[in-house]
Coordinates of C-alpha atoms and ligand atoms in Angstrom, one line a residue:
Chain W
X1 CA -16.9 20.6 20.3
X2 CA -17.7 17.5 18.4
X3 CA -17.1 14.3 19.6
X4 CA -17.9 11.1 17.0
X5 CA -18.3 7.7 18.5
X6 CA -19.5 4.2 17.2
X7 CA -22.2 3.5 19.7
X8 CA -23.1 -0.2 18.1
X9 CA -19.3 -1.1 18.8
X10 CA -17.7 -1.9 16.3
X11 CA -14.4 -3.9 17.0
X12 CA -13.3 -5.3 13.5
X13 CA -10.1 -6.7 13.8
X14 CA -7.3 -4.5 12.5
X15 CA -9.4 -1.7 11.0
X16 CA -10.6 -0.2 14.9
X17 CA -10.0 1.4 17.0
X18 CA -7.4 2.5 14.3
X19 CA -6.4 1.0 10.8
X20 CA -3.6 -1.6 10.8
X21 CA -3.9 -3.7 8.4
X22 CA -0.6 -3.6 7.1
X23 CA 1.6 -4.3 9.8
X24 CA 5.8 -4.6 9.2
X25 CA 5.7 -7.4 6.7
X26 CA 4.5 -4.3 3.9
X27 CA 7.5 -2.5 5.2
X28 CA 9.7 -4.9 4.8
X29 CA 8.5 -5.9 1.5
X30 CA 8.9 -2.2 0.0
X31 CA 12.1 -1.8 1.3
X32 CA 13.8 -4.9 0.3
X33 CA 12.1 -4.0 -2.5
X34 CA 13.6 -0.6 -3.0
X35 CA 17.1 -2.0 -1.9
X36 CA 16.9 -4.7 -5.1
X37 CA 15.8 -1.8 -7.3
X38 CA 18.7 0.1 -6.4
X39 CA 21.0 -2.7 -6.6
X40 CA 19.8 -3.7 -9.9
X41 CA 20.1 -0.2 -11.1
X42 CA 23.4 0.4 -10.7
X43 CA 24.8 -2.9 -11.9
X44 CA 22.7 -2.3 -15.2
X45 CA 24.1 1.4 -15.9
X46 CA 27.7 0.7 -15.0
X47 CA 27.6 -2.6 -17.3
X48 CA 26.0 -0.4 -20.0
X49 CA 28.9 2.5 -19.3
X50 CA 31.5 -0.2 -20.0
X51 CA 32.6 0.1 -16.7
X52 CA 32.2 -3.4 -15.4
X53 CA 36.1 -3.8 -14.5
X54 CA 36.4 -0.6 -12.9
X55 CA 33.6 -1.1 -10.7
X56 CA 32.8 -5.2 -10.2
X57 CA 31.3 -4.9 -7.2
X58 CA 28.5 -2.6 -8.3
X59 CA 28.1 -4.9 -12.0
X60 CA 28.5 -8.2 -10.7
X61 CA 29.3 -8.9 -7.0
X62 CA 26.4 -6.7 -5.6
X63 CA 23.7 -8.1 -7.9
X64 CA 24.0 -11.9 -7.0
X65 CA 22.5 -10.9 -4.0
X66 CA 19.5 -9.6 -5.5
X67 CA 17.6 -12.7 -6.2
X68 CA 18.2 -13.6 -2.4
X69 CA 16.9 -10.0 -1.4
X70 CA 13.7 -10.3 -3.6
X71 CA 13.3 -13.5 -2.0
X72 CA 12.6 -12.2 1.4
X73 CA 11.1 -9.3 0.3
X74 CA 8.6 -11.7 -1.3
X75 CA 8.1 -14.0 1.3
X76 CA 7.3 -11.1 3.6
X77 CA 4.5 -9.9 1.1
X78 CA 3.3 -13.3 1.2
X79 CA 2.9 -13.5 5.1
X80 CA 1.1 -10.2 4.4
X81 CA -1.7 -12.2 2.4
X82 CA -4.6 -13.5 4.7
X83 CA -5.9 -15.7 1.8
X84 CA -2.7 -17.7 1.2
X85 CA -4.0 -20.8 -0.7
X86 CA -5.3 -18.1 -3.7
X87 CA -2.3 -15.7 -4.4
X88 CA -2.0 -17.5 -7.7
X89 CA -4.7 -15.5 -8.6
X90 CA -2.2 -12.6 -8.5
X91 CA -0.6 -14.1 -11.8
X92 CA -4.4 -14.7 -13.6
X93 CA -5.2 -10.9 -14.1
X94 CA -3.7 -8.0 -15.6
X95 CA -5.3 -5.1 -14.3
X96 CA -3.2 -1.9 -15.0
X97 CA -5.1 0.4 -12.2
X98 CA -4.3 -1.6 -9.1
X99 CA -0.3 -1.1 -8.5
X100 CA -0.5 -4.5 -6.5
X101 CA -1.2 -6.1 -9.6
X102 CA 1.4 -4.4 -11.6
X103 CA 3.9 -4.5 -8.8
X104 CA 3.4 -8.4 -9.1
X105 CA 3.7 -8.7 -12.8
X106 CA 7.0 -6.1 -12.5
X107 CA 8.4 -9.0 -10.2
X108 CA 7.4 -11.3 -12.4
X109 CA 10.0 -9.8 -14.7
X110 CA 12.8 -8.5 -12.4
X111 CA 13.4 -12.2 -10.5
X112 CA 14.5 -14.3 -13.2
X113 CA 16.1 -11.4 -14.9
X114 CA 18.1 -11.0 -11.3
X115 CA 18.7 -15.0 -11.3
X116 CA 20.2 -15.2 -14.2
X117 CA 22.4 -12.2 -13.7
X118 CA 23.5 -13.5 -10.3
X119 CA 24.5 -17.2 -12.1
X120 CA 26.5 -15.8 -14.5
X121 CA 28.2 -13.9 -12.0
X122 CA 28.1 -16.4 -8.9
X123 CA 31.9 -17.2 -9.8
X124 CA 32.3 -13.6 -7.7
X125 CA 31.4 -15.0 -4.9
X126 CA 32.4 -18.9 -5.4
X127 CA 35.2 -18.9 -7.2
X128 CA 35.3 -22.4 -7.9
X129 CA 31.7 -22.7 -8.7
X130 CA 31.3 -25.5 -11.7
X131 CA 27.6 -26.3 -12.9
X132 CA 28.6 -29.5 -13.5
X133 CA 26.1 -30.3 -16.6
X134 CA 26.8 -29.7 -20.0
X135 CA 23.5 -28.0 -20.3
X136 CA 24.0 -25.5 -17.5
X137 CA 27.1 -24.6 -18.9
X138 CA 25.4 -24.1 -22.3
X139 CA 22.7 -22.2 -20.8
X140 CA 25.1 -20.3 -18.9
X141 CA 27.3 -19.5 -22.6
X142 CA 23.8 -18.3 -23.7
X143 CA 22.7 -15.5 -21.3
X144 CA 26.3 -14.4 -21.3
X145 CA 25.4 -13.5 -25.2
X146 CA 23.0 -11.3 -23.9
X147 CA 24.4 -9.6 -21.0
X148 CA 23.6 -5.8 -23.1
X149 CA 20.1 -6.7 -23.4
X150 CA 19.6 -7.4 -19.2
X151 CA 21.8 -4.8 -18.4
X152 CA 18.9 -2.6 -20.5
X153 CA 16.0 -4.4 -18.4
X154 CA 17.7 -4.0 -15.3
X155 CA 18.5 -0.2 -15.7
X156 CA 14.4 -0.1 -16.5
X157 CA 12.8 -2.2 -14.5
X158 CA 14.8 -1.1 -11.1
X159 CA 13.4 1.8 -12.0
X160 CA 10.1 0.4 -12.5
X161 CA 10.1 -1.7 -9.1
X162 CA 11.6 1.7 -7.2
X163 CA 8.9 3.7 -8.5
X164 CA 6.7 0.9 -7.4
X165 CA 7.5 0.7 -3.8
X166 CA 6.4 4.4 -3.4
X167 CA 3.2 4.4 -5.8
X168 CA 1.9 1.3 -4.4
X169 CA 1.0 3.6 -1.0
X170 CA 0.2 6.6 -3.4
X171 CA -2.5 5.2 -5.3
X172 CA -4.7 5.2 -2.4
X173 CA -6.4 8.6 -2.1
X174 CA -8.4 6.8 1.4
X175 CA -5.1 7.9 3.4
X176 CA -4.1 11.2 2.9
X177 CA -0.5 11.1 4.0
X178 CA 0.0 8.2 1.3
X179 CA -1.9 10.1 -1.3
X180 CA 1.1 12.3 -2.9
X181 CA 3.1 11.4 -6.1
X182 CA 6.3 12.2 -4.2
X183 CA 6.5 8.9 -2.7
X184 CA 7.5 7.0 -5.6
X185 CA 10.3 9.2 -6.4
X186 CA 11.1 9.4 -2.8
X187 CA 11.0 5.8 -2.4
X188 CA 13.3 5.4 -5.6
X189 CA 15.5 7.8 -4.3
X190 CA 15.7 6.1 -1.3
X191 CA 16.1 2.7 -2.5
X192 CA 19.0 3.9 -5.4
X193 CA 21.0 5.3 -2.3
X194 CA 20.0 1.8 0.3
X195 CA 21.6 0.0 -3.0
X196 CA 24.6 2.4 -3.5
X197 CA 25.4 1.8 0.7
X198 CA 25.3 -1.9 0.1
X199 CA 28.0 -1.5 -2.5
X200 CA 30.1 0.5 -0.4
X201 CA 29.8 -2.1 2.1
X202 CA 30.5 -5.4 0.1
X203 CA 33.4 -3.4 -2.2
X204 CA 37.2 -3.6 -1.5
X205 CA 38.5 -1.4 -4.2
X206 CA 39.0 2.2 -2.7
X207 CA 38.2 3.5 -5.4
X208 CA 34.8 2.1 -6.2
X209 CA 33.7 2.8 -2.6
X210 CA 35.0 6.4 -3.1
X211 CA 32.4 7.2 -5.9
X212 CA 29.8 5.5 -4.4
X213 CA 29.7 7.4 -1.4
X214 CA 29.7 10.0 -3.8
X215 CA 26.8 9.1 -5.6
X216 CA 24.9 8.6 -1.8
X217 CA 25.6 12.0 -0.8
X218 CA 24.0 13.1 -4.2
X219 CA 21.2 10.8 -3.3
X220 CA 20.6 11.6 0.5
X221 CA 20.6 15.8 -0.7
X222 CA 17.7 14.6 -3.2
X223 CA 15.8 12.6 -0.6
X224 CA 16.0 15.9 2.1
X225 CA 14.7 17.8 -0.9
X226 CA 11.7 15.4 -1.4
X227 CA 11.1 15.3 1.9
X228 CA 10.5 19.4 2.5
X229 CA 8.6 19.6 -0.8
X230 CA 6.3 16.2 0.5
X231 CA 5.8 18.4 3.1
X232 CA 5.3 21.9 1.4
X233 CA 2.7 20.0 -0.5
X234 CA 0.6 18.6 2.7
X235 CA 0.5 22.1 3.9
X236 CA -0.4 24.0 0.8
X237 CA -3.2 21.2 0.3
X238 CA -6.4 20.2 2.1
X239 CA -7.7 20.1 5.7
X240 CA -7.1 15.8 5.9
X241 CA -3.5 16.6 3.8
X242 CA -2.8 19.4 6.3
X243 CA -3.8 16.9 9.1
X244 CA -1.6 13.9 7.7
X245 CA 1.4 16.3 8.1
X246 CA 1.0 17.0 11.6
X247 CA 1.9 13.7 12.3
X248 CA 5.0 14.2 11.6
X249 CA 5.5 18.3 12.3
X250 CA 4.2 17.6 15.8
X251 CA 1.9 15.0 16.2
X252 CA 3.2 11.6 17.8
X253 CA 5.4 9.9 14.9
X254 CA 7.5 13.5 15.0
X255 CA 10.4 12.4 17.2
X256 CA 10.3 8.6 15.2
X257 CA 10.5 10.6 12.1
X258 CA 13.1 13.6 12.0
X259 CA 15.5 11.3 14.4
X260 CA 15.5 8.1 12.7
X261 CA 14.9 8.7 9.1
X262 CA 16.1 12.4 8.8
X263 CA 18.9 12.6 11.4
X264 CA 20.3 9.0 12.0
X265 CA 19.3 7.9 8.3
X266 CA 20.5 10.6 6.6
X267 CA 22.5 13.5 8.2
X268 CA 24.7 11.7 10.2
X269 CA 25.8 9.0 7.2
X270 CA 25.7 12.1 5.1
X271 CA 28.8 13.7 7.2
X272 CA 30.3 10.0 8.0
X273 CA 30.9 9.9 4.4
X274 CA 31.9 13.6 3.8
X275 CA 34.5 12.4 6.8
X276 CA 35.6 9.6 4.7
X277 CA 35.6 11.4 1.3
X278 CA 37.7 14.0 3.5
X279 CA 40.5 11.1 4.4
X280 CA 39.2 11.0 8.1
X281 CA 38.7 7.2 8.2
X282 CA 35.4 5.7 9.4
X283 CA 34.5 1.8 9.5
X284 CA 32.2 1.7 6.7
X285 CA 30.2 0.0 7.9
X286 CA 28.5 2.7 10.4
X287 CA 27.2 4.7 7.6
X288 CA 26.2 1.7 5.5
X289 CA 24.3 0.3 8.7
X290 CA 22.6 4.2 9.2
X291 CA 21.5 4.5 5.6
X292 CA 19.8 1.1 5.9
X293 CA 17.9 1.5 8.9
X294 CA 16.9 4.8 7.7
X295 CA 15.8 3.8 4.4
X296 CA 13.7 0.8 6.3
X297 CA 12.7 3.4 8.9
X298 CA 10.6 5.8 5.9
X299 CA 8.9 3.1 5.1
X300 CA 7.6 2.0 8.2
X301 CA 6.9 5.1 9.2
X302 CA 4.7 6.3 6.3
X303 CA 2.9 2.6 6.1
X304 CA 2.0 3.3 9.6
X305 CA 1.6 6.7 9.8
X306 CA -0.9 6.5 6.5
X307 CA -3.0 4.6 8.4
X308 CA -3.8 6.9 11.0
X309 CA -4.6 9.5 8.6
X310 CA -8.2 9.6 7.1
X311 CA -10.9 11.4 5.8
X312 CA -13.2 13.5 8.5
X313 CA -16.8 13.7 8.2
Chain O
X1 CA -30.2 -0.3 -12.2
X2 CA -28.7 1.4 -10.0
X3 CA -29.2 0.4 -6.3
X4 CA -29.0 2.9 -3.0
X5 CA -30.4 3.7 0.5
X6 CA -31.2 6.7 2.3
X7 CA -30.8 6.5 6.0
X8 CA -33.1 9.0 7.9
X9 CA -30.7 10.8 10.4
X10 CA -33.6 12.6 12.1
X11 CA -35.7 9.6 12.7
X12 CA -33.1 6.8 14.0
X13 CA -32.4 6.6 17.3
X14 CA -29.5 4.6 17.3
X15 CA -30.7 0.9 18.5
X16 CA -28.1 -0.6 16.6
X17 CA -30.9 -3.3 15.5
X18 CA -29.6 -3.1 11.9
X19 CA -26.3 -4.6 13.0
X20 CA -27.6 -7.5 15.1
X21 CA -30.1 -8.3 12.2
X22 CA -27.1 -7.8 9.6
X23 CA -24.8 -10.3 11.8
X24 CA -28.2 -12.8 12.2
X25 CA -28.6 -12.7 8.1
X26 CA -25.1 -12.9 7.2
X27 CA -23.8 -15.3 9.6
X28 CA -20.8 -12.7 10.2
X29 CA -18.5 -13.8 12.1
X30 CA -18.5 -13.0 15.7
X31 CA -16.6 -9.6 17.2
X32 CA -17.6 -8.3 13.6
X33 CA -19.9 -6.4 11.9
X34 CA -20.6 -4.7 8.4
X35 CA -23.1 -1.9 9.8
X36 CA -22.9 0.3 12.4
X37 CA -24.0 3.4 14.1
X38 CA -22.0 6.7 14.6
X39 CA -23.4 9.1 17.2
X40 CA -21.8 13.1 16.5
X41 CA -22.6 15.6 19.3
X42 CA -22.2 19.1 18.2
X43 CA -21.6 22.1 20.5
X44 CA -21.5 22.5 24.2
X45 CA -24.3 22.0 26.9
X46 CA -27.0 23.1 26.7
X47 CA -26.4 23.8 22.8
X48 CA -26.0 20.4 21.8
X49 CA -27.0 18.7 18.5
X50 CA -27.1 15.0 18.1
X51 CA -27.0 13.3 14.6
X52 CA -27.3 9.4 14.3
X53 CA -26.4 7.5 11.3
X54 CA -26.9 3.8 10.5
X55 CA -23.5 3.3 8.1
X56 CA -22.2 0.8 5.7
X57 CA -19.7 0.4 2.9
X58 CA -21.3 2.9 0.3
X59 CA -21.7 0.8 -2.8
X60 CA -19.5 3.8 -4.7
X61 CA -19.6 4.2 -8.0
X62 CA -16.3 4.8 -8.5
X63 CA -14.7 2.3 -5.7
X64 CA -11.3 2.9 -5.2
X65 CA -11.4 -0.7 -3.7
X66 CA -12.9 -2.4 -7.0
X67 CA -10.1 -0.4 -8.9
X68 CA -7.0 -1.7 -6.7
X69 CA -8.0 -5.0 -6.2
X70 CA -4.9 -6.9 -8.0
X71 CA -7.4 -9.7 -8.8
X72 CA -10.6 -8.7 -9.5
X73 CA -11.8 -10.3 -6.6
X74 CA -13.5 -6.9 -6.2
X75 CA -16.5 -6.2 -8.6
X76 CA -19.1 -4.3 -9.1
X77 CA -22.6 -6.6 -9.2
X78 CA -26.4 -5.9 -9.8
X79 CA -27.4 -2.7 -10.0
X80 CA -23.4 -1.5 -9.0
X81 CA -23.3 -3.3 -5.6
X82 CA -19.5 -3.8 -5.0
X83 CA -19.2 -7.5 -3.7
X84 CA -16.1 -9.7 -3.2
X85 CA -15.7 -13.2 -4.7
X86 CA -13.9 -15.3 -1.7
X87 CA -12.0 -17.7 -3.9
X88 CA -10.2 -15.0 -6.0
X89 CA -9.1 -12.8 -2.7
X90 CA -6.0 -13.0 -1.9
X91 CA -6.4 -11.3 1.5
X92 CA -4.2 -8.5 0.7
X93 CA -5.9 -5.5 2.3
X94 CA -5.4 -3.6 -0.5
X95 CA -8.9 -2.7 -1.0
X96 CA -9.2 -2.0 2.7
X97 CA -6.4 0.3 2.9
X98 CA -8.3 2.0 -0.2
X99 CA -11.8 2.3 1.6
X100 CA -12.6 6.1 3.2
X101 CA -14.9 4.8 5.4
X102 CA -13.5 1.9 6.6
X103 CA -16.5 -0.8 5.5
X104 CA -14.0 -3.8 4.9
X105 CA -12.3 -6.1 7.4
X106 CA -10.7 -9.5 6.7
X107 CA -13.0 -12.5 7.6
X108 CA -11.3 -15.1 9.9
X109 CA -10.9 -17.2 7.2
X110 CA -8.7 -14.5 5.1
X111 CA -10.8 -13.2 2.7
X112 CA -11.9 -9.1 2.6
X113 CA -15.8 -9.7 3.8
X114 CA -18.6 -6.5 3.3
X115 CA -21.7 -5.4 2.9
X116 CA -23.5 -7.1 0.4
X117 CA -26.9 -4.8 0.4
X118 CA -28.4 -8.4 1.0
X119 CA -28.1 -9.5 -2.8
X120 CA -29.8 -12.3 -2.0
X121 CA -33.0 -11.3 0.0
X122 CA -33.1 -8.2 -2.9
X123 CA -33.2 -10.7 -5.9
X124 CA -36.0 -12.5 -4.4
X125 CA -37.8 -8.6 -3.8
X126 CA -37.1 -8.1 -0.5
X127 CA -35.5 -5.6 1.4
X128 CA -31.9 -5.9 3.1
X129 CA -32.1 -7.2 6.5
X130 CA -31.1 -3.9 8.2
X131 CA -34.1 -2.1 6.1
X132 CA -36.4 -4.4 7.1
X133 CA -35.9 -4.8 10.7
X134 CA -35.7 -0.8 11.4
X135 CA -38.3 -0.3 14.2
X136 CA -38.3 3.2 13.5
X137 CA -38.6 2.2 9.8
X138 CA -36.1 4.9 8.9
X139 CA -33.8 3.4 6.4
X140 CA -34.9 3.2 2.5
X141 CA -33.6 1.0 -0.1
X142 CA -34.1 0.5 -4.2
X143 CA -33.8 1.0 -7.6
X144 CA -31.9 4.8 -8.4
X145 CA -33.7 4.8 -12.0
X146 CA -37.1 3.8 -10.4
X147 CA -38.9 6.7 -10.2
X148 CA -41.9 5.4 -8.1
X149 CA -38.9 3.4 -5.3
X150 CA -39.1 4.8 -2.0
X151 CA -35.4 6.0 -2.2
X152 CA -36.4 8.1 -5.0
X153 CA -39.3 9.4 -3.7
X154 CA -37.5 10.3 -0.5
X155 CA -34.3 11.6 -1.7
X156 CA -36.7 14.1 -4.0
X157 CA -38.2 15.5 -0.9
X158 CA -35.9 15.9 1.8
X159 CA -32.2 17.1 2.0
X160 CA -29.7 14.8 1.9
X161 CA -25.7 14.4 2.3
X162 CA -23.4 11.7 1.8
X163 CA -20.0 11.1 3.4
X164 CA -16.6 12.3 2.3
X165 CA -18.1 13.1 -1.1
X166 CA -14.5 14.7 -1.9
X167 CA -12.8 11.6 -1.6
X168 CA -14.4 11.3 -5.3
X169 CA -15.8 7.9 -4.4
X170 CA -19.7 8.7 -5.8
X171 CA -20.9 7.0 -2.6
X172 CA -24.8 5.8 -2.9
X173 CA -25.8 5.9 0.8
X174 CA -27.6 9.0 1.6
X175 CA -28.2 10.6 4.5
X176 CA -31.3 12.6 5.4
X177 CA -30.8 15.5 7.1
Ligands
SF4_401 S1 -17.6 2.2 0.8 FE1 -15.6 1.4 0.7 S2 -15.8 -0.8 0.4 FE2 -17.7 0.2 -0.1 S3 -17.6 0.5 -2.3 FE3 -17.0 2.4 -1.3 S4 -14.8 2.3 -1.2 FE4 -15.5 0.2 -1.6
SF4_402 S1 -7.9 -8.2 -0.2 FE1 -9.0 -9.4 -1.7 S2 -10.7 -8.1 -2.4 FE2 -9.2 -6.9 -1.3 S3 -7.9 -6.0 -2.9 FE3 -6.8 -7.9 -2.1 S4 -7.5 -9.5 -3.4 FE4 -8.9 -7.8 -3.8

């Protein structure tokens, strides 16, 4: 037997008698995150595929919501921050190791690229939209000229920011369930298909929801293959990896896990939309709703779950 | 310079003294501390083995907490101590989430708050407050590339182990065991 105890008491708020010191705002955050990614994504490769008319939800109605997404996704990272007055001091370094830092500077990038892509398109929402200056306008005429060269930007750096979500918990080798590269593909993967669902959701052409649900089921049978070769890799690895597993493959976060992000985030959307695809109708918005849940469910589930995993000694 | 401890496992005997005088020096805040002691009891009765240990954030040499710091707010100081400047911390928890042995917590006031290995009391050549106020006098602290400190000395005579050393963090508090 062994038994370890702090004898001096130590009580630090947040860290015992387990870590939590990132609560839902970091979930939130990533998958808001991931969801803008996705959204961004799509609208850039479709432009670029010269498909804008055929799909319009996915190039231009979907992405005016972005800005608004990365908003709140923002504003939870900043209720994250304990030292509020100082997060300027985000935007005074560069420092390519930390993935805080170049998560920042990524949506430093990806927000005005989003803003301007969502004015030039705000007509899909407000038809009768006028900016009412002269210079607006003239602005507006501009960034029209260079719809190629954002649709190229947004195709990268939703990748970039996808990626992000996941490595962000990756980098840190301190919490052994976090400390797998799988995450930031998983994360993308997940946040492509959150971004495809929304689509589905805000689109009214049959035919654009059609290949999006397409694309999702792709997307979800990627994800479950992530998710079983995260695993595969826990258990083929060391003692604390091993232990970070069990969480999930019995431990107390394995109900949370296989129902909600497995089963009610992916399998049962995945055969909603095979119903669909199959002409057996289904309000879309069930699916869409599951995906959602399930893609914000992963997140919160590995933030939290990370943090119970550690070293031994 | 290159600045570590060695905390005698087989001589403390757990008062937990470090900590009050660590609180006392550094004005931490109350319900916090930066040191502490772990008790580990091996085996079953009557085969029992007890180890103390008097921990601290480990001053690593490579700190996964300097290296994700998004601000550099993180750093490594004299002789590699790894402090934090306040008014460049955004609070973030990065660098806590990045710690293996859980040294960091947030100061009340929002900034990431540590050990400091008494900077301070060492530039003016004395020794942290912990070391100092060890009634069993089982804690040592100096200079790595010293060959006459008493860390040296120690750490070339007695075995030693330090924590997690496969997290890769080089950590540079030693345990005598
Ligand atoms: S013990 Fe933790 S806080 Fe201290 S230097 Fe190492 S990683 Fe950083
Ligand atoms: S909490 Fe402060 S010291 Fe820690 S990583 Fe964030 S900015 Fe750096």
């Amino acid at each position: 037997m062994k038994e370890e105890l702090i004898v001096s008491g130590r009580m630090n708020a947040k860290i015992d008698p387990v870590l939590h010191a990132w609560g839902w705002e970091i979930s939130v955050y990533l998958f808001l995150g991931g969801l803008a990614a996705g959204l961004l994504f799509f609208a850039g490769v479709y432009y670029l595929l010269g498909k804008a008319k055929k799909y319009p939800t996915a190039v231009r109605k979907a992405p005016v919501l972005v800005p608004i997404i990365l908003a709140l996704g923002l504003f939870a990272l900043f209720l994250d921050l304990h030292h509020k007055p100082y997060f300027w001091r985000l935007y005074t370094t560069v420092k390519l190791q930390s993935p805080m830092s170049w998560g920042a500077w990524t949506l430093m990038v990806v927000t005005p690229i989003s803003m301007i892509w969502a004015a030039i398109n705000i007509r899909e929402w407000l038809p009768n939209w006028d900016w009412k200056f002269q210079w607006a306008k003239d602005i507006e005429k501009f960034f029209v000229g260079y719809k190629k060269h954002m649709a190229w930007l947004m195709v990268i750096f939703g990748v970039i920011l996808g990626i992000y979500t996941g490595i962000l918990l990756s980098a840190f080798n301190a919490r052994p369930l976090w400390n797998t590269s799988i995450l930031g593909p998983l994360f993308l993967t997940s946040g492509l298909s959150a971004g495809s669902a929304l689509i589905m959701l805000i689109s009214k052409s049959k035919k654009e929801r059609k290949v999006f649900a397409q694309i999702d089921l792709i997307l979800i049978g990627i994800e479950l293959f992530f998710i079983v070769h995260m695993f595969m890799g826990f258990m083929a690895s060391t003692q604390v990896q091993q232990e970070a597993a069990q969480l999930f493959l019995g431990g107390h976060l394995t109900a949370q896990f296989w129902i909600f992000v497995v089963v009610l985030g992916l399998l049962v959307p995945a055969a909603l939309e095979i119903m669909e695809l199959r002409k057996i109708h289904i309000p879309v918005l069930v699916p869409v709703a599951l995906i959602l849940f399930g893609s914000f469910m992963l997140r919160w589930l590995i933030t939290y779950g990370g943090q119970l995993s550690r070293y031994l000694y | 310079m290159r600045y570590a401890m060695a905390v005698d496992t087989k001589k403390c005997v757990g008062c937990s003294d470090c900590v009050v005088a660590c609180q006392t020096e550094n004005d931490v805040s109350i319900g916090y501390c930066r040191d502490w002691v772990v008790e580990i009891n091996h085996g079953t009765y009557p085969q029992l083995e007890t180890e103390i240990r008097s921990e601290r954030c480990n001053h690593c040499d490579n700190s996964p907490c300097v290296r994700c710091c998004p601000t550099g707010a993180s750093h490594y100081s004299d002789g590699g101590t790894v402090l934090v400047t306040k008014n460049k911390c955004i609070g973030c928890s990065a660098c806590i989430e990045s710690c293996p042995y859980d040294a960091r917590y947030t100061h009340p006031d929002g900034y990431v708050d540590k050990c400091t290995f008494c900077l301070h009391r060492v530039k003016k050549g004395m020794q942290p407050a912990c070391v100092a106020v060890c009634p069993t006098k089982c804690m040592y602290f100096g200079d790595l590339d010293d060959p006459n400190s008493s860390v040296t000395k120690v750490l070339k005579i007695r075995n030693y182990k330090v924590l997690a050393p496969e997290a890769g963090t080089k950590p540079n508090i030693y345990f005598l065991i």
